[in-house]
Coordinates of C-alpha atoms in Angstrom, one line a residue:
X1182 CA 0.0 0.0 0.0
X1183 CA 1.6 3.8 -0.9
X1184 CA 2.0 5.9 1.9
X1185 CA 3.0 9.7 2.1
X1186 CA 6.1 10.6 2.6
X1187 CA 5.8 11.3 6.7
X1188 CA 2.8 10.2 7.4
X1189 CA 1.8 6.9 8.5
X1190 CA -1.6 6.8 7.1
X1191 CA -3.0 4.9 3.8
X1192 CA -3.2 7.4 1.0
X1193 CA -6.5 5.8 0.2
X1194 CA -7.8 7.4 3.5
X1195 CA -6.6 10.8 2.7
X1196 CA -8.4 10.1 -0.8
X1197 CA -11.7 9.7 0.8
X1198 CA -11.3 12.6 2.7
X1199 CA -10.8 15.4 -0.1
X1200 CA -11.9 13.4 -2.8
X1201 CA -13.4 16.2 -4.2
X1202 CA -10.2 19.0 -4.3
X1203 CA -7.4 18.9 -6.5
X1204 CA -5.1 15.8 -5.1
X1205 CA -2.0 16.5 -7.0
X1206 CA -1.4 19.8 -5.3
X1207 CA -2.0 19.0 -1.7
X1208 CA 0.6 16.2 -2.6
X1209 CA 2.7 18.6 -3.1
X1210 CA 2.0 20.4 0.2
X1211 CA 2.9 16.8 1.8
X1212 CA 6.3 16.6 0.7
X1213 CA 7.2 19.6 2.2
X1214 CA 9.6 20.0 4.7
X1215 CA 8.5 23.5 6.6
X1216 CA 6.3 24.4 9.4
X1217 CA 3.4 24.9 7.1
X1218 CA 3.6 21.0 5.6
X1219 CA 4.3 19.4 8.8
X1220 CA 1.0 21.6 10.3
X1221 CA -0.3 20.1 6.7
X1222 CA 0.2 16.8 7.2
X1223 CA -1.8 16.8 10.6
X1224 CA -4.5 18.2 9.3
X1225 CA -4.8 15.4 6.4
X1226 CA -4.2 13.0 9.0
X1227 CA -6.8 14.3 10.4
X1228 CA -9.1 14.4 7.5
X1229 CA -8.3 10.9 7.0
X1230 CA -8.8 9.7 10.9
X1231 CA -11.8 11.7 12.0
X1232 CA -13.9 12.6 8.9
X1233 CA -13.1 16.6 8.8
X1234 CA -13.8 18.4 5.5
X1235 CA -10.2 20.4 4.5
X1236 CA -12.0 23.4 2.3
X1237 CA -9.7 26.5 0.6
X1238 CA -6.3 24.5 0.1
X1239 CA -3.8 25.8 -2.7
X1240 CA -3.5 28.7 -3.9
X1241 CA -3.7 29.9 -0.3
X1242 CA -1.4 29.4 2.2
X1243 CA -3.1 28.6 4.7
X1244 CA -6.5 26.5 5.4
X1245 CA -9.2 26.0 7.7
X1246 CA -11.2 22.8 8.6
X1247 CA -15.0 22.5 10.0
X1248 CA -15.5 19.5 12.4
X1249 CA -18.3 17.7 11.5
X1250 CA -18.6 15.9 14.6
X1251 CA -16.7 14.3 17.7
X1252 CA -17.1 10.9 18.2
X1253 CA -16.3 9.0 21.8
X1254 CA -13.5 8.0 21.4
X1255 CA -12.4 11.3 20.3
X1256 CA -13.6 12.6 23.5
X1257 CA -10.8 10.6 25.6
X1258 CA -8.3 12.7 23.2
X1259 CA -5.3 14.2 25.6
X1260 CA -3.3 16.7 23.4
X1261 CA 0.1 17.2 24.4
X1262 CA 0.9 20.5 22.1
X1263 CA -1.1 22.6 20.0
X1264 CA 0.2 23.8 16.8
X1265 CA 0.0 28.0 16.3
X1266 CA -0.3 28.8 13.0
X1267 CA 1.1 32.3 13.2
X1268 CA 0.3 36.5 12.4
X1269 CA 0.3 36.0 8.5
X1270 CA -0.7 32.7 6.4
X1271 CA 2.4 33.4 4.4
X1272 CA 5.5 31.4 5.4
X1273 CA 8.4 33.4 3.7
X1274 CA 6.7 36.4 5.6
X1275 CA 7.2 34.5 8.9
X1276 CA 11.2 35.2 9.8
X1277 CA 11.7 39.1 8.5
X1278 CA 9.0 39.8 11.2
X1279 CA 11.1 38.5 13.8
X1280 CA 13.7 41.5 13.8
X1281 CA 10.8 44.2 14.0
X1282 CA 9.2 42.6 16.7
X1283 CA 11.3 41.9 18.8
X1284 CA 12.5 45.5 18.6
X1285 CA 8.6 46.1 19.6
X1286 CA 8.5 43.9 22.2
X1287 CA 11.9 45.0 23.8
X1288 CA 11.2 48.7 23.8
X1289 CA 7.7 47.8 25.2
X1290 CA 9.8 46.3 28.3
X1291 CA 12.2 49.2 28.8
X1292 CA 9.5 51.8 28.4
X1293 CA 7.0 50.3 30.7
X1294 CA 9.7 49.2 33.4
X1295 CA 10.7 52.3 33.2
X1296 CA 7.7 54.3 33.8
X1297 CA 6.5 52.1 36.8
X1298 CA 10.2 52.5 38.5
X1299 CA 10.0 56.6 37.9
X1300 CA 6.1 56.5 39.1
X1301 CA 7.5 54.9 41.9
X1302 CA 10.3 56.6 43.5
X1303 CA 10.1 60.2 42.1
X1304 CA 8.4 61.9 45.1
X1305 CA 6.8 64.4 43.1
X1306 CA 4.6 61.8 41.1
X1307 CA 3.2 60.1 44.0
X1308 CA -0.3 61.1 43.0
X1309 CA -3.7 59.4 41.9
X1310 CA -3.0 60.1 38.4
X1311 CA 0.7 58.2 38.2
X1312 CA -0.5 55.8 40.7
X1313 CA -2.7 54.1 38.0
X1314 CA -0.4 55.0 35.0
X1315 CA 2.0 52.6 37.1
X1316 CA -0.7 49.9 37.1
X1317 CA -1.7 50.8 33.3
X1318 CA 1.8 50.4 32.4
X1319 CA 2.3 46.8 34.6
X1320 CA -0.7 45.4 32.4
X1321 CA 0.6 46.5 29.6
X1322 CA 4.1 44.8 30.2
X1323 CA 2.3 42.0 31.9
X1324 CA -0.2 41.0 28.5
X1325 CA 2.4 41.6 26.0
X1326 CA 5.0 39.4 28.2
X1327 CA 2.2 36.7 27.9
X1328 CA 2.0 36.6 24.0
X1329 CA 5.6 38.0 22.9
X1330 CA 8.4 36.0 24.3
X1331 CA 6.4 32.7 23.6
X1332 CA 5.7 33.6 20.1
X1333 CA 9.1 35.2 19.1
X1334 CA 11.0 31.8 20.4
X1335 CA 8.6 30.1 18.1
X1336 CA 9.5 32.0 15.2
X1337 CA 13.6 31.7 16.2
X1338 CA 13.4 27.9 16.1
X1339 CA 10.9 27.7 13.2
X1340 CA 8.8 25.8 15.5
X1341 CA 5.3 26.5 16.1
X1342 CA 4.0 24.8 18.9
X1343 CA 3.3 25.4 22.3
X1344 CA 2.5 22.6 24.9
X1345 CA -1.2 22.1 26.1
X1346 CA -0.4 23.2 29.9
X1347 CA 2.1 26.3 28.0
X1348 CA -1.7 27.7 26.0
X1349 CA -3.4 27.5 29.4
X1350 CA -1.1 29.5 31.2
X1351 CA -0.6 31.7 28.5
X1352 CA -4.5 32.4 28.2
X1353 CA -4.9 32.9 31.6
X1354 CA -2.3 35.8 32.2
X1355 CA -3.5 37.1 29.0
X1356 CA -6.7 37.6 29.6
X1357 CA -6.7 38.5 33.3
X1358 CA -4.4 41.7 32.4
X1359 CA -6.2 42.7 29.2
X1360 CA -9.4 42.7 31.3
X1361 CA -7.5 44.4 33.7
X1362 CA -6.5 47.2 31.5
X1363 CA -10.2 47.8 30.3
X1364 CA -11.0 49.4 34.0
X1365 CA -8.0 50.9 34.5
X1366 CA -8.6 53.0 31.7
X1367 CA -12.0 53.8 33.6
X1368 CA -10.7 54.6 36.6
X1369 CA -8.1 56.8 35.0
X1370 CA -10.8 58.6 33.3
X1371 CA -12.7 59.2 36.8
X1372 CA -9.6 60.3 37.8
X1373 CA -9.5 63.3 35.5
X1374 CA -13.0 63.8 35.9
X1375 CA -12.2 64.6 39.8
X1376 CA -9.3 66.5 38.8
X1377 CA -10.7 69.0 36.5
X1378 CA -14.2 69.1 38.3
X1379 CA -12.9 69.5 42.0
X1380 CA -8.9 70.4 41.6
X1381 CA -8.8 72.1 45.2
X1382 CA -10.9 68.9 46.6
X1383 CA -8.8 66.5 44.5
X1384 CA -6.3 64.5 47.0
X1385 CA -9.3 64.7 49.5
X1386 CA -11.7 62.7 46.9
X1387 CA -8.9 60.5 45.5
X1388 CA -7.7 59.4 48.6
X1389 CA -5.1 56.5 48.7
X1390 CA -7.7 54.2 50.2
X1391 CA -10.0 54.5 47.7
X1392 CA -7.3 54.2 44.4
X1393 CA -6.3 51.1 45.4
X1394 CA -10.3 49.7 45.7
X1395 CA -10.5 50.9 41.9
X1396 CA -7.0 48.5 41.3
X1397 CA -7.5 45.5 43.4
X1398 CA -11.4 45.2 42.5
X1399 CA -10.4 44.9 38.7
X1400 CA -7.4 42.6 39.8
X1401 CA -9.8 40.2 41.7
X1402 CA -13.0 40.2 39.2
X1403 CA -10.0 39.9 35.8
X1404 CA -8.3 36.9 38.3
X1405 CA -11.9 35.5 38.8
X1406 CA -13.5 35.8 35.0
X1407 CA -10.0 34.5 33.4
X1408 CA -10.2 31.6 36.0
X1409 CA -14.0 30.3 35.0
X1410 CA -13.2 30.6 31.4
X1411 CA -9.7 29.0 31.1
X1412 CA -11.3 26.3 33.7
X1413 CA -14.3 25.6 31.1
X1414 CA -12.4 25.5 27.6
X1415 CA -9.6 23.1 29.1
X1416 CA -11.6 20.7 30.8
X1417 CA -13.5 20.3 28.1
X1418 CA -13.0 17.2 25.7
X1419 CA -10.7 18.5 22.8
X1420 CA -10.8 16.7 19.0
X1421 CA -7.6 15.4 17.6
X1422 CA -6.7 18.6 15.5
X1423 CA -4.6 20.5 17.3
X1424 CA -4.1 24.0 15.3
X1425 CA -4.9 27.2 16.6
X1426 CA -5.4 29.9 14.1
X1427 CA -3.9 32.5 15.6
X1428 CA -0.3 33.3 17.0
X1429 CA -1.2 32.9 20.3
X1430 CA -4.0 30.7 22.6
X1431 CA -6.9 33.0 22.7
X1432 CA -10.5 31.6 23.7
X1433 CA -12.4 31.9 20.5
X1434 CA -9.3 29.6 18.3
X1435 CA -9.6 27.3 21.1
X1436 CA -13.4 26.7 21.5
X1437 CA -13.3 25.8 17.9
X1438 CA -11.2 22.9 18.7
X1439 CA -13.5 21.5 21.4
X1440 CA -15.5 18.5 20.8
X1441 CA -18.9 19.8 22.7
X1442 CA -20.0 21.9 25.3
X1443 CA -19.1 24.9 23.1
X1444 CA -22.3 27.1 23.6
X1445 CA -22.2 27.3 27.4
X1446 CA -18.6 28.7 26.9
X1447 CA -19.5 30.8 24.0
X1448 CA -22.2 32.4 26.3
X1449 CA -20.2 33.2 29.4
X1450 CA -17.1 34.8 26.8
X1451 CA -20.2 36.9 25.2
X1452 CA -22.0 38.2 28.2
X1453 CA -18.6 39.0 30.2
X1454 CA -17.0 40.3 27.5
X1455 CA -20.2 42.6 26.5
X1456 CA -20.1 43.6 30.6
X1457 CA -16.8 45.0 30.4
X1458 CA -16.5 47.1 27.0
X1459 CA -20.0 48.5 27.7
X1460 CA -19.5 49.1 31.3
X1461 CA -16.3 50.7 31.1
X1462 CA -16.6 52.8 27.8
X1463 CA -19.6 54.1 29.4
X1464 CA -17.7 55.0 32.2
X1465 CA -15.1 56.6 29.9
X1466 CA -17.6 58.4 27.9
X1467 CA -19.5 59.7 30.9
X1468 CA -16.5 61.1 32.7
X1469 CA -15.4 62.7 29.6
X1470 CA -18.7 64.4 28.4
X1471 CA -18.6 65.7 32.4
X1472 CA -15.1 66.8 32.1
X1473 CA -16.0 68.7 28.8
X1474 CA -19.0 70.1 30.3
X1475 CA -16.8 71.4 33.1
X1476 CA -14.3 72.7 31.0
X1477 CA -16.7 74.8 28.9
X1478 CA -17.8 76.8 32.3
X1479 CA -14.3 77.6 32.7
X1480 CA -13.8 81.8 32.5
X1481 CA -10.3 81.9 31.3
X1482 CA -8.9 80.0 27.8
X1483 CA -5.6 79.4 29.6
X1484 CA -7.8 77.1 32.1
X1485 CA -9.1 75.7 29.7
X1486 CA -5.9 74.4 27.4
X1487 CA -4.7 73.1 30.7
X1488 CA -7.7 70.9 31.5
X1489 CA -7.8 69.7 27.8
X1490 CA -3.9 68.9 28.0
X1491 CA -4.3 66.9 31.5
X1492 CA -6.9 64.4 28.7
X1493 CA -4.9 64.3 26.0
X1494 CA -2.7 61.7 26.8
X1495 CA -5.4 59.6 28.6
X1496 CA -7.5 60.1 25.2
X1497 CA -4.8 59.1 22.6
X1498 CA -4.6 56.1 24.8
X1499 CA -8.6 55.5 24.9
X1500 CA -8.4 56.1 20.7
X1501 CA -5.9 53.8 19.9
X1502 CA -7.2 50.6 22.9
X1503 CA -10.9 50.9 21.9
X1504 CA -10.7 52.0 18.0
X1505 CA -8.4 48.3 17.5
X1506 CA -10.7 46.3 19.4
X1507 CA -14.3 47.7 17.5
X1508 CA -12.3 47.2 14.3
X1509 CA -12.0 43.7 15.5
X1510 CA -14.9 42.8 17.0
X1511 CA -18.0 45.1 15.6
X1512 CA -16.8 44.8 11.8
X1513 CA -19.3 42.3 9.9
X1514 CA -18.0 39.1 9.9
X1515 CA -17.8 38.8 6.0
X1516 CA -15.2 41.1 6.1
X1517 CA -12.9 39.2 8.7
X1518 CA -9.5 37.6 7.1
X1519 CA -6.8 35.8 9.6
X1520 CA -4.5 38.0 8.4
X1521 CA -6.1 41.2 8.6
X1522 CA -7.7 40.0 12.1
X1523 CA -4.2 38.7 13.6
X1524 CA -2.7 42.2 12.7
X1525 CA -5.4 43.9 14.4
X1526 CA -4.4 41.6 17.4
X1527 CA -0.9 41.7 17.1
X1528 CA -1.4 46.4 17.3
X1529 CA -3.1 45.5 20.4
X1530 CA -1.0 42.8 21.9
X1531 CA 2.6 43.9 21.1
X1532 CA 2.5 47.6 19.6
X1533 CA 0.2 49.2 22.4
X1534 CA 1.9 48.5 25.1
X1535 CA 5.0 50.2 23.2
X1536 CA 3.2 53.1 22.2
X1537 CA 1.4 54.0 26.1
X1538 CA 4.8 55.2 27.8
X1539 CA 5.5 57.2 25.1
X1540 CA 2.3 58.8 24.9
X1541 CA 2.6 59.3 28.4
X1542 CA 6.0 60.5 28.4
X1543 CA 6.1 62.8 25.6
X1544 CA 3.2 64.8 25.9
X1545 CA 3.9 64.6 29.9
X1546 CA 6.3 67.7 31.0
X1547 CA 5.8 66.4 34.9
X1548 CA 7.4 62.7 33.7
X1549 CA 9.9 64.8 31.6
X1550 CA 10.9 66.5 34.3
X1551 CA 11.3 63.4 36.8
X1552 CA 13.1 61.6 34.2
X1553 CA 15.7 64.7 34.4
X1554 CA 16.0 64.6 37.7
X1555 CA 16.2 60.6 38.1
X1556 CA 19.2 61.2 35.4
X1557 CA 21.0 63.7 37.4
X1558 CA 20.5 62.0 40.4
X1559 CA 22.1 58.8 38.6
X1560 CA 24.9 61.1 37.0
X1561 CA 26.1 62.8 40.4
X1562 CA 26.0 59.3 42.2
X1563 CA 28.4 57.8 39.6
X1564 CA 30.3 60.9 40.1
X1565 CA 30.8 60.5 43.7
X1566 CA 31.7 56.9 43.7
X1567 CA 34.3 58.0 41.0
X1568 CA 36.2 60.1 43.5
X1569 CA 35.5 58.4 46.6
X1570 CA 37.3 55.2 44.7
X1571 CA 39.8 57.8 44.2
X1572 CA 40.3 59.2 47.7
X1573 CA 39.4 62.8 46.4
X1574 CA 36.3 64.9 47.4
X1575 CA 34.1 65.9 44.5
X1576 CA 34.2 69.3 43.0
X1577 CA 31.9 72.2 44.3

């Protein structure tokens, strides 16, 4: 009996499987050597073993598959590794988007480390405002750090997989700081809202006690939502295909690999998830059509540029977080690609989180001025331990 070259299943099989698409050029797909034939060569396998209908092979890059259904012994399946089929359907774009990213990703580090060390010991930023830019800027390290270092080994080893325990932990930290973020941004928008409506009564209304109830509630309910989903999707029975169509584990790519149960699931993500952008853009849009109206009463223009400038950082934030994630989730659905969707997610994943300090930083003259004196403060230290190693005293 023929086989395929590295797979150990009867051609014939395969043949019943896409008896009805072009067989001479997904035999050439199978002797392949790359990521994208091995990935291949799982999903005919899969065609072959569990009746799954392969649909939009050759000339794309890149395919999908629609389970028809799970049968019981499918249900005792206990996947090791799922296979992650990446940001773009097109392999030879796969390795020049290392360098780029990982530039992303690194800068995304420095500036966020950075800002939450300044926030921290600069005494004259140790107010409401920098006290959640600190946690805004841990969420944003903390989700991109979930997605970025996994999926930039992947692409340095030309290996796309990550293990089944790997996707669960990766979901989880994901999603509790991206939910995380979502009231943040709210908080930090009631913030201003106190600020430019009650300057004088601002410390008193902001008080320390009540900052950290608007971080640690959003901590507990992101720990507690991320928990019941990631708890629901993995012990749930899984099918023998293992690829996720996407760069990294997110709900929706998963819960189309599960054998049953996939409506429950489906609910909880869509009533949570319809909770938290309503709830906190309407918290953003309320404080904001407040602050305006307050701003508008003010008598003098210079009060008034000064109050705008406090939101304009805050808003190029709110723009860029909330504009990527309606272009991903309110556009039809007929107009959805994977790679136009996984660029929308990689913006929001990797190139946020790079872009918040500097937002915050540039158009900041308060964290411009800290960062000067953090630098001087770091120069005349290295100063004195120059001379003291000498045995001289420092100049005047």
């Amino acid at each position: 009996m023929k086989m395929t070259k590295g797979i150990g299943v009867d051609i014939k099989d395969v043949g019943v499987a896409v008896f009805n698409y072009h067989f001479q050029e997904i035999l050439l797909y199978i002797r392949g050597e790359t990521q994208r034939s091995k990935v291949i060569h799982k999903s005919l396998l899969g065609c072959a073993m569990n009746k799954w209908e392969p649909r939009d092979f050759p000339p794309r890059r890149y395919w999908t598959v629609s389970r028809v259904a799970c049968t019981d012994k499918q249900n005792l399946t206990l996947l090791k590794e799922f296979i992650l089929m990446g940001i773009t359907g097109l392999p030879e774009l796969q390795a020049p988007l290392f360098g780029p990213l990982l530039t992303v990703y690194l800068v995304s580090v420095v500036g966020n480390l950075g800002l939450i060390i300044l926030t921290k010991i600069d005494s004259r930023l140790q107010t409401p405002m920098y006290f959640f830019l600190r946690h805004l800027a841990f969420t944003d390290l903390g989700y991109s750090t979930a997605v970025g270092p996994k999926m930039l080994v992947n692409y340095a080893v030309d290996q796309h997989t990550i293990s089944f325990n790997g996707c669960a932990t990766q979901l989880t930290f994901f999603s509790i700081f991206i939910i995380n973020e979502i009231f943040i941004l709210s908080a930090m928008a009631y913030d201003r809202y106190v600020a430019i409506r009650n300057p004088l009564l601002y410390t008193a209304v902001m008080s320390q006690r009540l900052c950290q109830v608007l971080v640690v509630m959003p901590y507990l309910y992101s720990v507690s939502l991320s928990l019941l989903t990631i708890m629901k999707i993995f012990l749930s029975s899984f099918s023998d295909y293992n690829v996720i169509k996407h760069f990294y584990c997110d709900s929706l790519p998963l819960i189309a690999l599960l054998c049953s149960g996939t409506d429950e699931i489906r609910l909880i993500i869509l009533i949570f998830s319809a909770f938290n952008l309503v709830s906190s853009l309407l918290t953003v849009l309320v404080s904001y059509i407040l602050i305006s109206v307050a701003i508008f009463r003010m008598n003098s223009a210079e009060g008034r540029h000064k109050a705008f400038s406090t939101c304009g950082s805050h808003l190029a934030v709110i723009a860029l977080f909330y504009g990527t994630l309606f272009f991903m989730y309110v556009q039809p659905k007929s107009t959805h690609s994977f790679d136009t969707d996984n660029m929308a997610a990689l913006f929001y994943t990797l190139v946020i989180p790079m872009l918040n300090p500097m937002i915050y930083s540039l158009r900041n003259k308060e964290v411009k001025n800290a960062l000067r004196r953090t630098w001087r403060k770091c120069a005349n230290i290295d100063i004195l331990q120059r001379y003291c190693r000498f045995g001289s005293s420092p100049p005047q």
